[in-house]
């Protein structure tokens, strides 16, 4: 597990420090925070059982982003609240403009695990985001995490 995370960190660090292929965005390193709620499609389970909140902090350079994401495995707070309910992941994303609009698309790939467990998961998907001049932004993504598809709306802020 530690080797897998170290390899992912090394690859992502190389990507973030590389020059982006799109020369229209040559700004320096930006720091961002984001929060979202992912809603899953697990059949008969309730919203509380198949949805999870998350918070992300990361850096962006050009069209690449690297973030550390943490959250809770569900909104279901019944019973004991144990560490296995919480998770962390390392997420990378590549952004691209969508036509002449102010909306960007992105592809994402993340690797992480539930705390206090050996369970490693991979997340992959696509999304769209819209940044405003105030630094705030909105995003929506569809991603597959541990074999379940999730839709995640969220809010971000770039410093």
Backbone as ProteinMPNN parsed JSONL, in Angstrom:
{"seq_chain_A": "XXXXXXXXXXXXXXXXXXXXXXXXXXXXXXXXXXXXXXXXXXXXXXXXXXXXXXXXXXXXXXXXXXXXXXXXXXXXXXXXXXXXXXXXXXXXXXXXXXXXXXXXXXXXXXXXXXXXXXXXXXXXXXXXXXXXXXXXXXXXXXXXXXXXXXXXXXXXXXX", "coords_chain_A": {"N_chain_A": [[0.816, -1.188, 0.0], [1.878, 1.292, 0.875], [3.932, 1.603, -0.99], [2.455, 1.828, -3.357], [1.072, 4.252, -2.943], [3.289, 5.975, -2.736], [4.385, 5.759, -5.33], [2.233, 6.815, -6.813], [2.182, 9.438, -5.761], [4.7, 10.38, -6.614], [4.404, 10.268, -9.427], [2.291, 12.091, -9.772], [3.422, 14.425, -8.711], [5.424, 14.897, -10.593], [3.83, 15.441, -12.844], [2.476, 17.768, -12.008], [4.578, 19.582, -11.735], [5.461, 19.795, -14.299], [5.339, 21.5, -17.485], [2.239, 22.618, -18.733], [0.459, 21.391, -21.596], [-1.296, 23.045, -22.887], [-0.964, 26.238, -23.78], [-2.468, 28.425, -23.133], [-3.024, 28.749, -20.48], [-0.881, 29.7, -18.353], [-0.354, 30.247, -15.746], [1.029, 30.449, -12.397], [1.511, 28.335, -9.534], [-1.449, 27.382, -8.004], [-3.515, 27.3, -5.11], [-6.205, 25.371, -3.888], [-9.432, 24.712, -2.369], [-12.056, 22.391, -1.886], [-15.4, 21.159, -1.629], [-17.742, 18.532, -1.53], [-20.645, 16.437, -2.177], [-21.12, 13.151, -2.691], [-23.285, 11.068, -4.427], [-24.452, 7.852, -4.525], [-25.359, 4.882, -6.489], [-26.524, 2.504, -5.323], [-28.748, 0.695, -5.466], [-31.222, -0.608, -3.394], [-30.441, 0.655, -1.052], [-30.434, 3.398, 1.331], [-30.387, 7.033, 0.953], [-28.67, 8.133, 2.918], [-26.968, 5.967, 3.387], [-25.661, 5.535, 0.963], [-24.377, 7.846, 0.213], [-21.72, 10.228, 0.408], [-19.879, 12.723, 2.176], [-17.23, 15.004, 1.311], [-14.017, 16.626, 1.575], [-11.556, 18.557, 0.017], [-8.188, 19.509, -0.509], [-5.806, 21.15, -2.467], [-3.369, 21.612, -5.136], [-2.911, 23.498, -8.144], [-1.549, 23.637, -11.378], [-1.236, 25.127, -14.366], [-3.031, 23.091, -16.483], [-3.33, 20.975, -14.787], [-4.125, 19.249, -11.76], [-3.608, 18.396, -8.349], [-4.696, 16.781, -5.537], [-5.46, 16.274, -2.037], [-7.828, 14.319, -0.627], [-10.406, 13.891, 1.721], [-12.864, 12.172, 3.679], [-16.087, 10.955, 4.791], [-17.488, 7.698, 4.86], [-20.264, 7.502, 4.597], [-23.481, 9.076, 5.242], [-24.719, 7.883, 7.267], [-25.065, 7.755, 10.526], [-25.691, 5.948, 12.471], [-25.253, 3.831, 15.304], [-21.926, 2.822, 16.359], [-19.328, 5.153, 15.742], [-16.746, 4.541, 13.864], [-13.24, 4.472, 12.904], [-12.95, 3.204, 10.444], [-15.011, 4.151, 8.908], [-14.105, 6.393, 7.678], [-12.116, 7.939, 5.08], [-9.258, 8.525, 2.927], [-7.765, 9.991, 0.043], [-5.552, 10.335, -2.768], [-5.795, 12.521, -5.337], [-5.73, 13.134, -8.795], [-6.119, 15.361, -11.55], [-6.877, 16.29, -14.903], [-7.442, 19.096, -16.777], [-9.485, 20.548, -19.396], [-10.497, 22.887, -21.899], [-13.919, 23.493, -22.831], [-14.994, 24.048, -25.809], [-15.763, 27.447, -26.641], [-16.755, 28.223, -24.27], [-17.083, 29.117, -20.753], [-16.701, 26.947, -19.281], [-14.934, 24.175, -18.055], [-13.854, 20.883, -18.829], [-12.916, 17.816, -17.215], [-10.767, 15.043, -16.501], [-10.398, 12.509, -14.052], [-8.369, 10.767, -11.673], [-7.878, 8.741, -8.9], [-6.374, 7.393, -5.935], [-6.74, 5.618, -2.937], [-7.497, 4.873, 0.564], [-9.571, 3.325, 3.09], [-9.476, 4.486, 6.378], [-7.575, 2.884, 8.934], [-7.718, 0.397, 7.759], [-6.787, -2.13, 5.322], [-7.854, -1.837, 2.88], [-7.67, -0.8, -0.344], [-8.658, 1.589, -2.749], [-9.631, 2.59, -6.053], [-10.449, 5.459, -7.869], [-12.075, 6.774, -10.682], [-13.032, 8.994, -13.324], [-15.071, 11.567, -14.911], [-15.667, 15.11, -15.273], [-17.184, 18.409, -14.984], [-16.417, 21.866, -14.656], [-16.843, 25.204, -13.425], [-15.332, 28.207, -13.052], [-15.398, 31.259, -11.264], [-14.758, 34.838, -11.329], [-14.426, 35.656, -8.728], [-13.04, 33.712, -7.409], [-14.434, 31.585, -6.463], [-15.998, 28.479, -7.408], [-17.97, 26.08, -9.241], [-18.669, 22.596, -9.482], [-19.312, 19.464, -11.09], [-19.345, 15.977, -11.173], [-18.991, 12.659, -12.507], [-18.151, 9.599, -11.257], [-16.434, 6.487, -10.752], [-16.131, 4.44, -8.04], [-14.745, 1.983, -6.295], [-16.27, 0.148, -7.753], [-18.824, 1.245, -7.804], [-20.962, 3.686, -9.157], [-20.938, 7.219, -8.831], [-22.461, 10.433, -8.493], [-21.306, 13.669, -8.162], [-21.903, 16.77, -6.952], [-20.472, 19.999, -6.274], [-18.653, 22.635, -4.508], [-16.049, 24.988, -4.943], [-13.016, 26.782, -4.045], [-10.513, 28.925, -5.109], [-7.41, 30.089, -4.152]], "CA_chain_A": [[0.0, 0.0, 0.0], [2.744, 2.466, 0.961], [4.635, 1.73, -2.265], [1.492, 2.305, -4.343], [0.852, 5.682, -2.697], [4.534, 6.673, -3.072], [4.458, 5.818, -6.799], [1.223, 7.777, -7.263], [2.648, 10.78, -5.386], [5.813, 10.731, -7.492], [3.866, 10.546, -10.761], [1.506, 13.323, -9.735], [4.344, 15.55, -8.51], [6.051, 15.142, -11.891], [2.836, 16.069, -13.713], [2.192, 19.127, -11.535], [5.72, 20.469, -11.97], [5.71, 19.876, -15.74], [4.586, 22.535, -18.189], [1.02, 22.144, -19.371], [0.508, 21.433, -23.055], [-2.122, 24.16, -23.314], [-0.225, 27.447, -23.427], [-3.363, 29.522, -22.775], [-3.06, 28.877, -19.026], [0.514, 29.569, -17.917], [-0.223, 30.809, -14.404], [1.846, 29.69, -11.454], [0.884, 27.333, -8.692], [-2.625, 27.868, -7.284], [-4.02, 26.425, -4.056], [-7.658, 25.351, -3.878], [-10.178, 23.839, -1.472], [-13.329, 22.013, -2.495], [-16.259, 20.287, -0.829], [-18.8, 17.949, -2.343], [-21.419, 15.308, -1.668], [-21.247, 12.135, -3.727], [-24.495, 10.27, -4.275], [-24.251, 6.589, -5.223], [-26.49, 4.181, -7.093], [-26.473, 1.15, -4.778], [-30.015, -0.027, -5.419], [-32.223, -0.427, -2.34], [-29.904, 1.371, 0.105], [-30.963, 4.753, 1.505], [-29.494, 8.144, 0.62], [-27.644, 8.228, 3.959], [-26.035, 4.853, 3.28], [-24.925, 5.526, -0.305], [-23.833, 9.171, -0.09], [-20.63, 10.59, 1.314], [-19.327, 14.072, 2.087], [-15.776, 15.043, 1.182], [-13.316, 17.911, 1.537], [-10.306, 18.393, -0.726], [-7.26, 20.637, -0.6], [-4.838, 20.763, -3.48], [-2.643, 22.607, -5.921], [-3.116, 23.455, -9.593], [-0.563, 24.308, -12.216], [-1.698, 24.974, -15.739], [-4.247, 22.292, -16.615], [-3.221, 19.803, -13.93], [-4.413, 19.453, -10.342], [-3.279, 17.298, -7.448], [-5.336, 17.096, -4.274], [-5.64, 15.296, -0.983], [-9.249, 14.31, -0.342], [-10.81, 13.101, 2.875], [-14.299, 12.21, 3.893], [-16.757, 9.905, 5.542], [-18.05, 6.687, 3.97], [-21.711, 7.658, 4.429], [-24.138, 9.984, 6.188], [-25.398, 7.016, 8.216], [-24.359, 7.877, 11.799], [-26.273, 5.008, 13.431], [-24.291, 2.929, 15.921], [-20.601, 3.339, 16.7], [-18.609, 5.856, 14.686], [-15.393, 3.978, 13.892], [-12.33, 5.051, 11.907], [-13.133, 2.572, 9.138], [-16.005, 4.926, 8.171], [-13.445, 7.549, 7.072], [-11.179, 7.578, 4.022], [-8.408, 9.566, 2.326], [-7.241, 9.599, -1.264], [-4.756, 11.265, -3.554], [-6.553, 12.686, -6.582], [-5.135, 13.955, -9.857], [-7.088, 15.721, -12.582], [-6.396, 17.015, -16.08], [-8.525, 19.961, -17.243], [-9.459, 20.965, -20.797], [-11.612, 23.796, -22.182], [-15.018, 22.975, -23.644], [-15.333, 25.067, -26.797], [-15.493, 28.825, -26.245], [-17.499, 28.502, -23.044], [-16.292, 29.309, -19.539], [-16.762, 25.661, -18.589], [-13.852, 23.23, -18.333], [-14.063, 19.477, -18.534], [-11.73, 17.209, -16.622], [-10.708, 13.627, -16.195], [-9.782, 12.356, -12.738], [-7.908, 9.46, -11.223], [-7.496, 8.83, -7.493], [-6.11, 6.153, -5.207], [-6.827, 5.88, -1.51], [-7.945, 3.762, 1.381], [-10.34, 3.596, 4.29], [-8.558, 4.555, 7.51], [-7.489, 1.705, 9.803], [-7.933, -0.845, 7.004], [-5.867, -2.368, 4.212], [-8.644, -1.747, 1.661], [-7.267, 0.239, -1.292], [-9.641, 1.787, -3.808], [-9.302, 3.447, -7.192], [-11.578, 6.242, -8.375], [-11.829, 7.373, -11.988], [-14.251, 9.592, -13.844], [-15.023, 12.816, -15.671], [-16.483, 16.149, -14.678], [-17.187, 19.749, -15.557], [-16.305, 22.898, -13.627], [-16.967, 26.597, -13.85], [-14.703, 29.107, -12.092], [-15.832, 32.65, -11.345], [-13.691, 35.789, -11.043], [-14.302, 35.812, -7.277], [-12.263, 32.6, -6.87], [-15.333, 30.468, -6.229], [-16.333, 27.682, -8.569], [-18.912, 24.979, -9.098], [-18.288, 21.442, -10.273], [-20.132, 18.259, -11.061], [-18.58, 14.893, -11.772], [-19.452, 11.275, -12.429], [-16.955, 8.794, -11.051], [-16.596, 5.124, -10.289], [-15.329, 4.235, -6.849], [-14.966, 0.644, -5.752], [-17.301, -0.528, -8.529], [-20.114, 1.935, -7.704], [-20.954, 5.004, -9.793], [-21.388, 8.332, -8.005], [-22.586, 11.786, -9.052], [-20.843, 14.576, -7.105], [-21.9, 18.228, -7.115], [-19.663, 20.609, -5.228], [-18.247, 24.034, -4.513], [-14.598, 25.104, -4.757], [-12.475, 28.125, -3.92], [-9.103, 28.973, -5.492], [-6.751, 31.218, -3.488]], "C_chain_A": [[0.863, 1.257, 0.0], [3.5, 2.682, -0.347], [3.715, 2.286, -3.341], [1.241, 3.799, -4.181], [2.097, 6.487, -3.049], [4.69, 6.804, -4.587], [3.468, 6.838, -7.334], [1.636, 9.205, -6.946], [3.768, 11.255, -6.305], [5.32, 11.083, -8.882], [3.113, 11.873, -10.78], [2.394, 14.545, -9.532], [5.047, 15.898, -9.808], [5.088, 15.87, -12.822], [2.613, 17.516, -13.306], [3.351, 20.068, -11.816], [6.094, 20.573, -13.443], [4.923, 21.036, -16.327], [3.358, 21.916, -18.821], [1.143, 22.262, -20.882], [-0.305, 22.584, -23.609], [-1.462, 25.457, -22.857], [-1.134, 28.609, -23.058], [-3.437, 29.725, -21.275], [-1.657, 28.638, -18.488], [0.727, 30.161, -16.53], [0.627, 29.908, -13.524], [1.03, 28.662, -10.699], [-0.273, 27.964, -7.916], [-3.046, 26.836, -6.246], [-5.542, 26.505, -4.071], [-8.175, 24.466, -2.75], [-11.513, 23.552, -2.148], [-14.089, 21.118, -1.527], [-17.371, 19.78, -1.718], [-19.533, 16.857, -1.6], [-21.63, 14.352, -2.824], [-22.446, 11.246, -3.425], [-24.359, 9.026, -5.143], [-25.531, 5.956, -5.726], [-26.583, 2.733, -6.615], [-27.834, 0.502, -4.584], [-30.914, 0.364, -4.265], [-31.713, 0.341, -1.125], [-30.455, 2.797, 0.152], [-29.933, 5.798, 1.075], [-28.362, 8.24, 1.637], [-26.581, 7.147, 3.826], [-25.173, 4.914, 2.026], [-24.329, 6.867, -0.687], [-22.718, 9.496, 0.894], [-20.163, 12.022, 1.088], [-17.806, 14.001, 1.97], [-15.274, 16.477, 1.163], [-11.968, 17.646, 0.883], [-9.486, 19.668, -0.63], [-6.186, 20.22, -1.595], [-4.166, 21.942, -4.139], [-2.951, 22.391, -7.395], [-1.966, 24.176, -10.265], [-0.979, 24.052, -13.654], [-3.006, 24.211, -15.766], [-4.237, 21.047, -15.737], [-3.516, 20.167, -12.482], [-4.053, 18.189, -9.573], [-3.85, 17.662, -6.086], [-5.353, 15.936, -3.308], [-7.09, 15.414, -0.534], [-9.511, 13.446, 0.878], [-12.296, 13.194, 3.073], [-14.791, 11.051, 4.73], [-17.459, 8.987, 4.563], [-19.543, 6.76, 3.773], [-22.205, 8.737, 5.391], [-24.855, 9.194, 7.277], [-24.611, 6.998, 9.528], [-24.949, 6.969, 12.876], [-25.18, 4.121, 14.014], [-22.972, 3.62, 16.234], [-19.96, 4.023, 15.503], [-17.146, 5.427, 14.754], [-14.554, 4.561, 12.765], [-12.5, 4.44, 10.531], [-14.189, 3.286, 8.295], [-15.369, 6.083, 7.395], [-12.389, 7.099, 6.07], [-10.358, 8.796, 3.61], [-7.963, 9.065, 0.966], [-6.407, 10.717, -1.857], [-5.392, 11.329, -4.932], [-5.781, 13.559, -7.555], [-6.206, 14.203, -10.915], [-6.396, 16.498, -13.69], [-7.586, 17.776, -16.65], [-8.346, 20.316, -18.708], [-10.663, 21.867, -21.052], [-12.677, 23.097, -23.026], [-15.449, 24.098, -24.575], [-14.925, 26.45, -26.345], [-16.211, 29.195, -24.956], [-16.537, 28.731, -21.872], [-16.28, 28.038, -18.693], [-15.588, 24.8, -19.026], [-14.334, 21.823, -18.053], [-12.811, 18.946, -17.858], [-11.9, 15.708, -16.483], [-9.989, 13.475, -14.873], [-9.389, 10.911, -12.493], [-7.431, 9.634, -9.785], [-7.226, 7.439, -6.952], [-6.135, 6.488, -3.723], [-7.195, 4.655, -0.721], [-8.794, 4.251, 2.54], [-9.371, 3.536, 5.465], [-8.676, 3.293, 8.368], [-7.805, 0.4, 9.078], [-6.838, -0.981, 5.957], [-6.574, -2.202, 2.868], [-8.24, -0.542, 0.823], [-8.368, 0.373, -2.34], [-9.085, 2.721, -4.871], [-10.582, 4.187, -7.571], [-11.174, 6.831, -9.717], [-13.136, 7.956, -12.497], [-13.99, 10.857, -14.626], [-15.919, 13.836, -14.979], [-16.427, 17.439, -15.454], [-17.105, 20.741, -14.407], [-16.429, 24.277, -14.25], [-16.39, 27.464, -12.744], [-15.194, 30.532, -12.338], [-14.684, 33.563, -10.943], [-13.45, 35.963, -9.545], [-13.42, 34.74, -6.64], [-13.123, 31.379, -6.574], [-15.598, 29.718, -7.523], [-17.344, 26.612, -8.215], [-18.405, 23.816, -9.923], [-19.311, 20.333, -10.129], [-19.339, 17.164, -11.74], [-19.317, 13.575, -11.621], [-18.197, 10.431, -12.301], [-17.32, 7.42, -10.511], [-15.611, 4.882, -9.163], [-15.688, 2.864, -6.306], [-16.113, -0.082, -6.455], [-18.677, 0.104, -8.47], [-19.974, 3.31, -8.354], [-21.558, 6.04, -8.87], [-21.496, 9.591, -8.849], [-22.238, 12.74, -7.902], [-20.969, 16.021, -7.535], [-21.067, 18.835, -6.002], [-19.33, 22.063, -5.485], [-16.752, 24.071, -4.246], [-14.22, 26.576, -4.586], [-10.978, 28.063, -4.208], [-8.499, 30.243, -4.895], [-5.851, 31.976, -4.441]], "O_chain_A": [[0.62, 2.181, -0.776], [3.689, 3.823, -0.77], [4.132, 3.118, -4.147], [1.202, 4.534, -5.168], [1.98, 7.578, -3.606], [5.089, 7.862, -5.073], [3.808, 7.637, -8.206], [1.459, 10.095, -7.778], [3.777, 12.412, -6.726], [5.756, 12.076, -9.463], [3.282, 12.678, -11.695], [2.141, 15.594, -10.123], [5.249, 17.077, -10.101], [5.483, 16.81, -13.512], [2.564, 18.4, -14.162], [3.128, 21.243, -12.108], [6.965, 21.368, -13.798], [3.951, 21.499, -15.73], [3.421, 20.821, -19.38], [1.85, 23.134, -21.387], [-0.023, 23.055, -24.71], [-1.414, 25.736, -21.659], [-0.641, 29.68, -22.704], [-3.876, 30.786, -20.829], [-1.285, 27.5, -18.2], [1.845, 30.532, -16.172], [0.905, 28.758, -13.865], [-0.004, 28.188, -11.171], [-0.086, 28.978, -7.243], [-2.941, 25.632, -6.483], [-6.106, 27.585, -4.247], [-7.468, 23.594, -2.245], [-12.031, 24.383, -2.894], [-13.495, 20.412, -0.713], [-17.885, 20.513, -2.563], [-19.107, 16.409, -0.535], [-22.251, 14.708, -3.826], [-22.6, 10.739, -2.313], [-24.172, 9.129, -6.356], [-26.634, 6.419, -5.436], [-26.71, 1.826, -7.436], [-28.032, -0.194, -3.588], [-31.327, 1.519, -4.154], [-32.506, 0.65, -0.235], [-30.889, 3.336, -0.866], [-28.761, 5.484, 0.863], [-27.206, 8.411, 1.252], [-25.412, 7.392, 4.123], [-24.058, 4.394, 2.026], [-23.824, 7.021, -1.8], [-22.76, 9.096, 2.057], [-20.064, 12.48, -0.051], [-17.176, 13.065, 2.462], [-15.99, 17.407, 0.793], [-11.319, 16.637, 1.159], [-10.029, 20.772, -0.666], [-5.713, 19.083, -1.574], [-4.36, 23.098, -3.762], [-3.213, 21.274, -7.84], [-1.478, 25.196, -9.777], [-1.062, 22.907, -14.099], [-3.985, 24.629, -15.147], [-5.061, 20.152, -15.931], [-3.192, 21.267, -12.033], [-4.177, 17.073, -10.076], [-3.536, 18.718, -5.538], [-5.272, 14.772, -3.701], [-7.53, 16.484, -0.112], [-8.902, 12.388, 1.042], [-12.924, 14.179, 2.683], [-14.015, 10.28, 5.293], [-17.973, 9.444, 3.542], [-20.06, 6.128, 2.85], [-21.458, 9.237, 6.232], [-25.53, 9.782, 8.123], [-23.601, 6.302, 9.632], [-24.729, 7.197, 14.065], [-24.274, 3.703, 13.293], [-22.91, 4.843, 16.358], [-20.041, 3.526, 14.379], [-16.396, 5.901, 15.607], [-15.09, 5.082, 11.788], [-12.218, 5.103, 9.533], [-14.263, 3.057, 7.087], [-16.023, 6.688, 6.545], [-11.833, 6.008, 6.195], [-10.715, 9.938, 3.903], [-7.802, 7.863, 0.758], [-6.542, 11.885, -1.493], [-5.514, 10.313, -5.615], [-5.243, 14.6, -7.178], [-7.081, 13.368, -11.144], [-5.458, 17.259, -13.45], [-8.615, 17.18, -16.968], [-7.225, 20.383, -19.213], [-11.734, 21.643, -20.487], [-12.369, 22.22, -23.833], [-16.186, 24.997, -24.171], [-13.87, 26.623, -25.736], [-16.264, 30.371, -24.595], [-15.326, 28.554, -22.005], [-15.893, 28.064, -17.525], [-15.283, 24.704, -20.215], [-15.131, 21.6, -17.142], [-11.755, 19.574, -17.929], [-13.008, 15.185, -16.365], [-9.06, 14.231, -14.588], [-9.985, 9.975, -13.026], [-6.675, 10.557, -9.482], [-7.767, 6.445, -7.436], [-5.613, 7.521, -3.303], [-7.208, 3.54, -1.243], [-8.747, 5.421, 2.922], [-8.536, 2.633, 5.537], [-9.756, 2.717, 8.5], [-8.127, -0.599, 9.721], [-6.058, -0.055, 5.737], [-5.958, -2.406, 1.822], [-8.443, 0.601, 1.231], [-8.943, -0.628, -2.768], [-8.192, 3.529, -4.615], [-11.665, 3.603, -7.589], [-10.06, 7.33, -9.871], [-14.216, 7.478, -12.149], [-12.851, 11.181, -14.963], [-16.808, 13.481, -14.206], [-15.717, 17.553, -16.454], [-17.643, 20.503, -13.325], [-16.157, 24.481, -15.433], [-16.897, 27.46, -11.622], [-15.379, 30.948, -13.481], [-13.739, 33.12, -10.289], [-12.364, 36.38, -9.143], [-13.085, 34.84, -5.46], [-12.609, 30.268, -6.449], [-15.438, 30.27, -8.612], [-17.547, 26.282, -7.046], [-17.774, 24.022, -10.96], [-20.073, 20.283, -9.163], [-18.722, 17.4, -12.778], [-20.151, 13.401, -10.732], [-17.287, 10.526, -13.125], [-18.37, 7.226, -9.899], [-14.408, 5.092, -9.315], [-16.827, 2.629, -5.902], [-16.846, -0.842, -5.822], [-19.622, -0.446, -9.036], [-18.988, 4.012, -8.13], [-22.563, 5.785, -8.207], [-20.731, 9.794, -9.792], [-22.798, 12.638, -6.81], [-20.217, 16.468, -8.401], [-20.96, 18.265, -4.916], [-19.671, 22.637, -6.519], [-16.236, 23.3, -3.437], [-14.981, 27.481, -4.928], [-10.26, 27.251, -3.624], [-9.014, 31.341, -5.108], [-5.22, 32.956, -4.045]]}, "name": "protein", "num_of_chains": 1, "seq": "XXXXXXXXXXXXXXXXXXXXXXXXXXXXXXXXXXXXXXXXXXXXXXXXXXXXXXXXXXXXXXXXXXXXXXXXXXXXXXXXXXXXXXXXXXXXXXXXXXXXXXXXXXXXXXXXXXXXXXXXXXXXXXXXXXXXXXXXXXXXXXXXXXXXXXXXXXXXXXX"}
